[in-house]
Coordinates of C-alpha atoms in Angstrom, one line a residue:
M1 CA 104.2 21.5 38.9
Q2 CA 106.4 21.1 35.9
L3 CA 106.5 21.4 32.1
K4 CA 108.3 19.0 29.9
K5 CA 108.7 19.3 26.2
Q6 CA 110.9 17.9 23.5
G7 CA 113.8 19.2 21.2
H8 CA 114.5 23.0 21.6
A9 CA 111.6 23.2 24.2
K10 CA 113.2 20.7 26.4
K11 CA 115.0 23.5 27.9
M12 CA 111.9 24.5 29.6
K13 CA 111.4 21.2 31.5
R14 CA 110.9 20.9 35.3
S15 CA 110.3 24.5 35.9
I16 CA 108.4 24.8 39.1
F17 CA 106.7 28.2 39.5
L18 CA 103.7 27.3 41.8
S19 CA 101.3 30.4 41.7
L20 CA 100.5 29.9 45.6
F21 CA 101.0 33.7 46.5
T22 CA 100.9 37.1 44.9
L23 CA 104.0 39.4 45.4
M24 CA 105.0 40.2 48.9
F25 CA 105.5 43.9 49.6
M26 CA 107.2 44.8 52.9
V27 CA 105.1 42.3 54.7
V28 CA 104.0 38.8 54.1
S29 CA 100.7 38.1 53.0
T30 CA 98.2 35.8 54.8
A31 CA 98.9 32.0 53.6
P32 CA 96.0 29.9 52.7
W33 CA 97.4 27.1 54.6
Q34 CA 98.9 26.9 58.1
A35 CA 101.8 25.0 59.4
G36 CA 100.7 21.3 60.1
S37 CA 97.4 21.7 58.3
T38 CA 96.1 18.9 56.0
S39 CA 93.2 18.7 53.5
F40 CA 92.0 15.9 55.7
G41 CA 91.3 16.7 59.3
T42 CA 91.8 13.0 60.4
P43 CA 94.8 10.6 60.5
A44 CA 95.7 9.4 57.1
I45 CA 94.3 6.0 56.8
A46 CA 94.4 4.4 53.1
A47 CA 90.6 3.8 53.0
Q48 CA 89.7 7.4 53.6
F49 CA 91.3 8.7 50.6
P50 CA 89.3 8.9 47.3
E51 CA 89.9 6.6 44.6
T52 CA 89.4 9.0 41.7
V53 CA 90.6 12.6 40.7
R54 CA 89.0 15.3 38.7
V55 CA 91.7 17.2 36.3
G56 CA 90.6 20.3 34.6
I57 CA 91.6 20.2 30.8
Y58 CA 90.1 23.3 29.8
F59 CA 89.2 25.9 32.3
G60 CA 89.2 29.5 33.3
G61 CA 90.5 31.6 30.4
D62 CA 91.1 28.7 28.1
N63 CA 89.1 29.6 24.8
V64 CA 87.9 26.5 23.5
S65 CA 84.5 26.6 21.8
T66 CA 84.4 23.3 20.1
V67 CA 86.0 19.7 21.3
S68 CA 86.2 16.8 19.0
L69 CA 85.5 13.4 20.6
R70 CA 86.0 9.8 19.6
S71 CA 86.6 6.3 21.1
N72 CA 87.6 3.2 19.1
A73 CA 84.5 1.4 20.2
G74 CA 82.1 4.3 20.2
L75 CA 81.1 6.7 23.1
Q76 CA 78.1 7.7 25.1
I77 CA 77.0 11.3 26.1
K78 CA 75.0 11.5 29.4
A79 CA 73.5 14.1 31.5
L80 CA 72.0 14.2 35.2
S81 CA 68.3 14.2 35.2
P82 CA 66.5 16.5 37.8
D83 CA 66.2 13.5 40.2
G84 CA 70.1 13.0 40.1
T85 CA 70.1 9.9 37.8
S86 CA 72.2 9.3 34.8
L87 CA 70.2 10.4 31.8
P88 CA 71.3 9.1 28.3
I89 CA 71.5 12.0 25.7
W90 CA 73.3 10.7 22.7
T91 CA 75.3 7.6 21.5
Q92 CA 78.2 7.7 18.9
A93 CA 78.0 4.0 17.9
D94 CA 81.5 3.7 16.0
A95 CA 84.8 5.1 16.1
N96 CA 83.9 8.1 14.0
T97 CA 84.6 11.7 15.5
C98 CA 81.7 13.6 17.0
Y99 CA 81.7 17.2 18.4
I100 CA 80.5 19.1 21.2
R101 CA 80.2 22.7 20.7
K102 CA 79.0 25.6 23.0
D103 CA 75.6 26.9 21.8
A104 CA 76.7 30.4 21.0
Y105 CA 77.5 32.8 18.1
F106 CA 79.5 31.3 15.2
V107 CA 80.5 32.2 11.7
L108 CA 81.8 29.9 9.0
T109 CA 84.8 31.8 7.5
T110 CA 86.0 31.8 3.8
N111 CA 88.5 29.1 4.9
G112 CA 86.1 26.7 6.0
K113 CA 86.7 27.1 9.6
T114 CA 83.9 27.7 12.2
V115 CA 84.9 30.5 14.6
E116 CA 83.0 31.8 17.7
F117 CA 82.4 35.6 17.6
T118 CA 80.7 38.0 19.7
P119 CA 77.6 40.2 18.4
S120 CA 79.5 43.4 19.3
A121 CA 82.3 42.1 16.9
P122 CA 80.7 40.2 14.3
L123 CA 82.7 38.4 11.5
S124 CA 81.8 38.3 8.1
G125 CA 80.5 34.9 6.9
E126 CA 77.7 32.6 7.3
R127 CA 76.7 33.1 10.8
S128 CA 74.6 31.1 13.5
G129 CA 73.6 32.1 17.0
P130 CA 72.0 30.5 20.3
F131 CA 68.3 31.5 19.6
H132 CA 66.0 28.6 18.6
L133 CA 62.3 27.6 17.8
Q134 CA 60.6 24.8 19.8
I135 CA 58.0 22.9 17.6
G136 CA 55.2 21.6 19.3
G137 CA 55.2 20.4 23.0
A138 CA 57.4 18.0 25.1
Q139 CA 58.3 14.6 23.6
G140 CA 58.3 11.4 25.8
D141 CA 61.9 10.6 24.9
Y142 CA 64.8 10.9 22.5
A143 CA 63.5 8.2 20.1
T144 CA 60.1 10.0 20.1
A145 CA 61.8 13.5 19.3
A146 CA 64.0 11.9 16.6
A147 CA 60.9 10.2 14.9
V148 CA 59.4 13.8 14.8
V149 CA 62.4 15.3 13.5
L150 CA 62.6 12.9 10.6
V151 CA 58.9 14.0 9.5
L152 CA 59.9 17.6 9.9
R153 CA 63.0 17.2 7.7
N154 CA 60.9 15.7 4.9
S155 CA 59.0 18.9 5.1
G156 CA 62.3 21.0 4.7
V157 CA 62.6 22.0 8.2
K158 CA 66.2 21.7 9.7
A159 CA 65.0 20.3 13.2
Y160 CA 66.7 18.3 15.8
P161 CA 66.2 16.7 19.0
A162 CA 66.7 18.9 22.1
Y163 CA 66.9 18.5 26.1
E164 CA 65.8 20.9 28.4
N165 CA 64.1 19.8 31.3
G166 CA 62.7 17.3 29.0
W167 CA 63.0 16.3 25.4
F168 CA 61.5 18.5 22.6
V169 CA 61.9 19.2 18.8
W170 CA 63.8 22.3 17.9
S171 CA 65.0 24.1 14.8
G172 CA 67.3 26.9 13.8
F173 CA 70.3 28.9 15.3
Y174 CA 69.3 32.3 15.0
L175 CA 71.3 35.5 15.8
D176 CA 68.6 37.3 17.9
N177 CA 64.9 37.2 18.6
D178 CA 63.7 39.3 15.6
A179 CA 65.7 36.6 13.3
A180 CA 64.0 33.8 15.4
N181 CA 60.5 35.4 15.0
N182 CA 61.1 35.5 11.1
G183 CA 62.1 32.1 11.1
K184 CA 59.1 30.9 13.1
R185 CA 56.7 32.4 10.3
A186 CA 58.5 30.5 7.8
V187 CA 58.5 27.2 9.6
A188 CA 54.8 27.7 10.4
D189 CA 54.2 28.2 6.5
A190 CA 56.2 25.0 6.0
I191 CA 54.5 22.6 8.5
G192 CA 51.0 24.1 8.6
S193 CA 51.3 24.7 12.4
S194 CA 51.4 27.7 14.8
N195 CA 52.5 25.8 17.6
I196 CA 56.0 27.2 17.6
T197 CA 57.9 29.1 20.4
V198 CA 61.1 31.2 20.3
I199 CA 63.8 29.9 22.7
P200 CA 66.1 32.6 23.9
A201 CA 69.8 32.3 24.3
T202 CA 71.3 31.0 27.5
N203 CA 75.1 30.0 28.4
Q204 CA 74.0 26.8 29.5
R205 CA 73.8 24.7 26.1
Y206 CA 75.7 22.7 23.9
T207 CA 75.1 21.4 20.5
L208 CA 76.2 17.9 19.5
L209 CA 77.5 17.4 16.2
D210 CA 78.1 14.2 14.1
A211 CA 81.2 13.8 12.1
N212 CA 79.7 16.0 9.2
L213 CA 79.2 18.8 11.7
N214 CA 75.3 18.3 11.3
P215 CA 73.5 18.9 14.6
V216 CA 72.1 15.6 16.3
C217 CA 71.0 16.9 19.3
L218 CA 71.1 20.3 21.6
Y219 CA 71.4 20.0 25.3
G220 CA 71.0 22.4 28.1
G221 CA 71.0 22.0 31.8
V222 CA 72.3 23.4 35.1
N223 CA 76.2 24.6 34.4
G224 CA 75.9 22.5 31.1
L225 CA 76.8 19.6 32.8
L226 CA 77.4 16.6 30.3
T227 CA 79.5 13.5 30.8
V228 CA 81.3 11.5 28.0
I229 CA 82.1 7.9 28.6
P230 CA 83.4 5.1 26.3
V231 CA 80.8 2.5 25.2
V232 CA 83.4 -0.2 26.2
A233 CA 85.0 0.3 29.8
G234 CA 88.6 0.7 29.7
E235 CA 88.7 2.2 26.1
L236 CA 90.5 5.6 25.7
L237 CA 88.8 8.7 24.9
V238 CA 90.4 10.8 22.2
I239 CA 89.8 14.5 23.1
N240 CA 90.9 17.0 20.4
G241 CA 93.5 14.4 19.1
K242 CA 94.7 13.6 22.7
R243 CA 94.2 10.3 24.3
Y244 CA 92.8 10.1 27.9
R245 CA 91.9 7.3 30.4
G246 CA 88.7 7.7 32.2
T247 CA 85.6 9.9 31.5
M248 CA 85.3 13.4 30.5
E249 CA 83.0 16.0 31.9
F250 CA 81.7 19.2 30.1
R251 CA 80.6 22.3 32.2
R252 CA 79.8 25.9 31.4
Y253 CA 80.4 28.6 34.0
P254 CA 80.4 32.5 33.6
D255 CA 84.2 32.6 34.4
S256 CA 85.2 29.2 33.0
D257 CA 83.4 28.6 29.5
L258 CA 84.1 25.9 28.4
T259 CA 85.2 23.7 31.4
L260 CA 86.3 20.2 30.5
I261 CA 87.3 17.8 33.2
N262 CA 89.0 14.5 33.0
T263 CA 87.8 11.9 35.9
L264 CA 90.0 8.8 36.4
G265 CA 91.6 6.8 39.0
I266 CA 94.4 8.2 41.2
E267 CA 97.0 5.8 40.0
P268 CA 96.1 6.1 36.1
Y269 CA 96.2 9.9 36.7
L270 CA 100.0 9.5 38.2
Y271 CA 100.7 7.6 34.8
G272 CA 100.2 10.9 33.0
V273 CA 101.9 13.0 35.7
V274 CA 105.1 11.3 36.5
P275 CA 106.7 11.5 33.3
S276 CA 105.7 14.9 32.7
E277 CA 107.4 16.0 35.8
L278 CA 110.5 13.9 35.6
E279 CA 111.9 12.3 32.4
A280 CA 111.5 8.4 32.3
S281 CA 115.2 7.8 31.7
A282 CA 115.9 8.9 35.2
P283 CA 117.0 6.2 37.9
E284 CA 114.3 4.1 39.0
E285 CA 114.4 5.3 42.8
A286 CA 114.0 8.8 41.7
L287 CA 111.1 8.0 39.7
K288 CA 109.7 6.1 42.4
A289 CA 110.4 9.3 44.7
Q290 CA 108.5 11.4 42.2
A291 CA 105.6 9.2 42.2
V292 CA 105.1 9.2 46.0
A293 CA 105.6 12.9 45.9
A294 CA 102.9 13.3 43.0
R295 CA 100.5 11.1 44.8
T296 CA 101.0 12.9 48.2
Y297 CA 100.4 16.2 46.5
T298 CA 97.2 14.9 44.7
Y299 CA 95.6 14.0 47.8
K300 CA 96.8 17.1 49.5
N301 CA 95.2 19.4 47.1
M302 CA 91.9 17.6 46.4
N303 CA 89.1 20.1 45.7
K304 CA 91.4 22.9 45.2
Y305 CA 89.3 24.1 42.2
K306 CA 85.9 23.0 43.8
K307 CA 84.3 26.2 42.3
W308 CA 84.7 24.9 38.8
G309 CA 83.9 21.4 39.8
F310 CA 87.5 19.9 39.7
D311 CA 90.3 19.0 41.8
L312 CA 93.7 19.9 40.0
T313 CA 94.6 21.5 36.6
D314 CA 96.7 19.8 34.0
T315 CA 99.2 22.4 34.3
I316 CA 102.1 23.8 36.3
S317 CA 99.7 25.5 38.5
S318 CA 99.0 22.0 40.1
Q319 CA 100.9 19.2 38.3
V320 CA 101.6 18.9 34.7
Y321 CA 99.6 16.1 33.4
S322 CA 99.7 14.9 29.8
G323 CA 96.9 12.1 29.8
Y324 CA 97.7 8.7 28.2
E325 CA 100.0 10.4 25.4
G326 CA 102.5 11.1 28.1
E327 CA 102.7 7.7 29.8
K328 CA 106.0 5.6 29.5
V329 CA 106.7 2.2 30.7
Q330 CA 109.5 3.0 33.4
T331 CA 107.2 5.6 35.0
N332 CA 104.1 3.4 35.0
L333 CA 106.2 0.8 36.6
A334 CA 107.4 3.5 39.4
V335 CA 103.8 4.3 40.0
D336 CA 102.7 0.6 40.4
N337 CA 105.6 -0.2 42.6
T338 CA 104.7 2.6 45.0
S339 CA 101.0 1.9 44.5
G340 CA 98.9 3.9 47.3
Q341 CA 102.0 5.2 49.2
K342 CA 102.1 8.6 50.3
A343 CA 104.2 10.9 52.8
L344 CA 102.9 11.5 56.2
Y345 CA 103.9 13.6 59.1
N346 CA 102.7 12.8 62.5
G347 CA 100.0 10.6 60.7
Q348 CA 98.6 13.2 58.4
L349 CA 99.3 14.1 54.7
A350 CA 102.6 16.3 54.4
S351 CA 102.7 19.2 52.0
L352 CA 105.1 18.0 49.5
F353 CA 106.6 20.4 46.9
Y354 CA 109.2 19.6 44.3
F355 CA 111.4 21.4 41.8
S356 CA 114.4 21.2 39.2
S357 CA 117.5 22.0 40.9
S358 CA 118.7 23.6 44.1
G359 CA 122.0 24.9 43.4
G360 CA 123.5 22.8 46.4
M361 CA 121.1 23.4 49.2
T362 CA 117.4 23.5 49.4
E363 CA 115.2 26.3 51.0
D364 CA 113.3 26.4 54.2
N365 CA 109.6 27.2 53.4
V366 CA 109.7 30.2 55.7
N367 CA 111.9 32.0 53.4
V368 CA 109.8 31.2 50.2
W369 CA 106.2 31.1 51.3
G370 CA 106.2 32.3 54.8
Y371 CA 105.2 29.5 56.9
D372 CA 107.0 27.2 59.2
F373 CA 106.7 23.3 58.4
P374 CA 109.0 21.1 60.5
Y375 CA 109.4 18.9 57.1
L376 CA 110.0 21.7 54.7
K377 CA 113.7 23.1 56.0
S378 CA 116.8 23.7 54.1
V379 CA 119.0 20.7 53.7
Q380 CA 122.2 20.0 51.6
D381 CA 121.8 18.7 48.1
P382 CA 125.2 17.1 47.3
Y383 CA 124.3 15.1 44.3
E384 CA 123.0 17.5 41.7
A385 CA 124.5 17.2 38.2
K386 CA 125.9 20.7 37.7
N387 CA 125.4 20.5 33.9
S388 CA 121.7 20.1 34.3
Y389 CA 119.6 23.0 32.5
N390 CA 119.7 26.2 34.4
Y391 CA 121.8 25.0 37.1
Y392 CA 124.0 28.0 36.2
W393 CA 122.1 30.7 34.8
Q394 CA 122.3 34.6 34.1
K395 CA 119.9 37.3 33.4
V396 CA 120.8 40.9 32.2
L397 CA 118.2 43.4 32.6
T398 CA 118.2 47.3 31.9
A399 CA 116.4 49.6 34.2
A400 CA 113.6 49.9 31.6
D401 CA 113.2 45.9 31.7
I402 CA 112.8 46.0 35.4
E403 CA 110.3 49.0 35.1
K404 CA 108.2 46.8 32.7
Y405 CA 108.1 44.0 35.0
L406 CA 107.1 46.3 38.0
L407 CA 104.2 47.9 35.9
T408 CA 103.0 44.4 34.9
S409 CA 102.7 43.6 38.7
G410 CA 100.9 47.0 39.3
V411 CA 103.7 48.7 40.9
D412 CA 105.0 52.2 39.5
L413 CA 108.2 53.2 41.0
G414 CA 109.2 55.5 38.3
T415 CA 112.5 55.5 36.8
V416 CA 114.5 52.5 38.5
L417 CA 117.7 54.0 40.0
S418 CA 119.2 51.2 41.9
V419 CA 118.5 47.5 42.6
T420 CA 120.1 45.9 45.8
T421 CA 120.0 42.3 47.3
S422 CA 119.6 43.4 50.8
E423 CA 119.1 40.1 52.7
F424 CA 120.0 36.5 52.2
S425 CA 118.8 33.1 53.7
I426 CA 121.2 30.7 55.1
S427 CA 121.0 28.8 51.7
K428 CA 122.3 32.0 50.0
R429 CA 118.8 32.8 48.4
V430 CA 117.8 36.3 48.2
I431 CA 114.7 37.1 50.8
K432 CA 114.9 40.9 50.3
L433 CA 115.1 42.5 47.2
R434 CA 115.4 46.5 47.4
I435 CA 114.5 48.6 44.3
V436 CA 114.8 52.4 44.5
G437 CA 112.9 54.6 41.8
T438 CA 112.3 58.1 41.3
K439 CA 108.8 57.9 42.7
Q440 CA 109.3 55.4 45.8
T441 CA 111.3 52.6 47.2
M442 CA 110.1 49.2 47.7
V443 CA 111.5 46.0 49.4
F444 CA 110.4 42.8 48.0
Q445 CA 110.5 39.7 50.1
K446 CA 110.9 36.0 49.7
D447 CA 109.3 34.4 46.9
A448 CA 108.8 37.7 45.1
C449 CA 112.4 38.1 44.9
R450 CA 112.2 35.3 42.2
T451 CA 108.8 35.9 40.6
L452 CA 109.0 39.6 40.3
L453 CA 111.5 39.7 37.7
E454 CA 110.9 35.9 36.5
F455 CA 114.2 34.6 37.8
P456 CA 114.8 30.7 37.3
S457 CA 115.5 30.6 41.2
Q458 CA 115.8 32.7 44.1
M459 CA 119.6 31.9 44.5
Y460 CA 121.3 34.6 42.9
T461 CA 123.9 37.7 43.2
L462 CA 123.7 41.0 41.5
G463 CA 126.6 42.8 39.7
G464 CA 128.6 39.6 38.5
A465 CA 129.2 36.0 39.1
P466 CA 130.4 34.6 42.6
T467 CA 132.0 31.9 40.5
M468 CA 132.6 31.4 36.7
A469 CA 131.4 28.0 35.3
V470 CA 133.0 26.4 32.4
L471 CA 131.7 23.2 30.5
S472 CA 134.7 21.0 29.8
A473 CA 134.9 18.5 26.7
D474 CA 133.7 15.5 28.8
G475 CA 130.4 17.4 29.9
S476 CA 131.5 18.0 33.5
V477 CA 131.3 21.5 34.8
V478 CA 134.4 23.3 36.3
E479 CA 133.9 26.2 38.6
L480 CA 136.5 29.1 38.7
P481 CA 137.0 32.1 40.8
P482 CA 136.3 35.4 39.0
G483 CA 139.3 37.3 39.6
G484 CA 142.2 37.7 37.2
L485 CA 141.7 34.6 35.4
S486 CA 143.3 33.5 32.1
V487 CA 140.9 31.3 30.0
M488 CA 141.5 29.6 26.8
S489 CA 138.8 29.8 24.4
A490 CA 138.1 29.3 20.6
G491 CA 139.7 32.7 20.2
G492 CA 142.8 32.1 22.1
M493 CA 144.0 33.1 25.4
G494 CA 141.9 35.9 27.3
S495 CA 141.7 37.4 30.6
V496 CA 138.6 37.5 32.9
P497 CA 138.0 40.9 34.7
A498 CA 137.6 40.7 38.4
G499 CA 134.4 42.4 40.0
G500 CA 132.2 44.8 38.3
S501 CA 129.1 43.8 36.2
V502 CA 130.4 40.9 33.9
A503 CA 127.8 38.9 31.7
V504 CA 129.3 35.4 31.2
A505 CA 128.2 32.9 28.5
I506 CA 129.4 29.3 28.4
G507 CA 129.6 27.7 25.0
G508 CA 129.0 24.2 24.1
D509 CA 132.6 23.7 23.2
G510 CA 133.7 24.8 26.8
S511 CA 134.4 28.6 25.6
L512 CA 133.8 31.5 27.9
A513 CA 132.6 34.7 26.6
Y514 CA 132.3 37.9 28.8
T515 CA 131.1 41.7 28.3
G516 CA 131.2 44.5 30.7
T517 CA 128.0 46.1 31.1
A518 CA 127.1 49.7 31.0
S519 CA 125.5 51.9 33.6
G520 CA 121.8 51.3 34.0
V521 CA 122.2 47.4 33.3
F522 CA 121.8 44.9 36.0
V523 CA 123.6 41.4 35.8
F524 CA 121.8 38.7 38.0
T525 CA 123.9 35.5 38.1
G526 CA 122.3 32.5 39.9
L527 CA 122.2 28.9 40.5
G528 CA 119.3 26.3 40.4
W529 CA 115.8 26.2 38.8
G530 CA 112.5 26.5 40.8
H531 CA 111.1 27.7 44.2
G532 CA 113.6 25.6 46.1
V533 CA 111.2 24.1 48.8
G534 CA 111.2 20.2 49.2
M535 CA 112.8 17.7 46.8
S536 CA 115.1 18.8 44.1
Q537 CA 114.3 16.4 41.0
E538 CA 118.1 16.6 39.9
G539 CA 119.3 15.9 43.3
A540 CA 117.1 13.1 43.5
K541 CA 118.5 11.4 40.5
G542 CA 121.9 12.1 42.0
F543 CA 120.8 10.3 45.2
A544 CA 119.6 7.4 43.3
R545 CA 122.8 7.3 41.3
N546 CA 124.6 7.0 44.6
G547 CA 122.7 4.2 45.8
Y548 CA 119.7 5.7 48.0
T549 CA 116.2 4.1 47.8
Y550 CA 113.2 6.4 47.1
T551 CA 112.3 6.2 50.7
Q552 CA 115.6 7.5 51.8
I553 CA 115.5 10.2 49.2
L554 CA 112.1 11.4 50.4
Q555 CA 113.1 11.4 54.0
H556 CA 116.1 13.3 53.2
Y557 CA 114.4 16.2 51.5
F558 CA 111.3 16.0 53.9
P559 CA 112.9 15.4 57.3
G560 CA 110.6 13.4 59.8
V561 CA 108.1 12.2 57.3
T562 CA 107.2 8.4 56.9
I563 CA 106.2 6.6 53.5
Q564 CA 102.8 4.6 54.2

């Protein structure tokens, strides 16, 4: 749900841009869930909830061709045999790195990197492909195939064990069928046998490579399903240099190639989620509230990505999950001290959402995603820190900028003539945004009023700030009315013009800068960061600092829920 980075990138933390709906033009699109619905059709009894979660690490458009793996005590790579039992494929017996690579088209470039390419756009360098030769018939097991491989290698044939509906001995990584047939003749001459078959390319195979990038095994199966587990239970897996608990699963799908899935327990998963969503330095009760919210979200969204074999992503599309690398002592304690607890409404899982800051009042789900939930209503948010990042924000766009956003969303209004915030919710968020162009006029509704132009929040005004904000020397924020002010800045005393289009910038020293805007320039001035539905993380921290418990915090933001 949220992204957290360090240093300069920390400005991007806690941005909650859930991709639940596409833009809504004039009418609200059909929602994928209904009021009061739950992922489980029965009362929420602890024993009915799964103990593990499957998290997509690489998926969809992630273009990763090769993955490095290691574990301090070694790792095992297994598959599923036709009868559904576990089938050992290969074991890395020490802490050395090994690799799993798609069986595809690769080129070794001049700088020593191996890069995937397509036959229609070949790259220069030493190339290899997904066509192979099978030498002889089926072998009984991996050990038998490996013994044959040693004999063939002594004859100068670069062979390796392969599993595809049984164990075999294969050779070569050819670019096409013709190249494989040429290789077939060469291998036949080398070993004095014609029992050699060309194996055509498929999109279901992997090549397993040792630390020196030499092939040790080739595996092919339904969806390329492979599982990687540490030899010693509880040891961490290191995947592309990043540590994870649990096990890893590889799959290959036409629209998600390759897919890498981390399977682990719910609580250890939350160890990697909570500090990625809320900084570990936050008050203890706020961290506990975040842990319960994240756990509830996890259970509620199980099987969301079932088509690719996992439950949740590791990105803001679900909840940000950073694996073992992201864990902190304080947030692990928050997870442990709320172990198993989740938010229920009328005995069923609640749909909990959270975001960074509300600007003083949260939003009713009806005004964002269009459906009425009794526990997702607007509530006052009195304790947010007004100096948090993006609590105050401003975005200046030209007509041309807005036209680009529209075209990116597949909308052509022609030249933008005017933009109007035509309707507001009770929390002062824009719920209708009217844009007039030379070709047509459109009214964008609810969440589209935020996502269309990539605003931090839905709470904004157009054409100047409703209040001016000055950061004082002690770090507090002072709000000032915009009309006829005299402000002391680094350059001396100056007047702030009233009304009109005014761009405001707050300096780190408390200085205030402003510029009038020209015709065709639109100034959007707003409060808060995120969709505004559910729990404000900045607000939760404020409640905690004022003595509220995590249960009280959650029940404030989600009226009527119980924590069990």
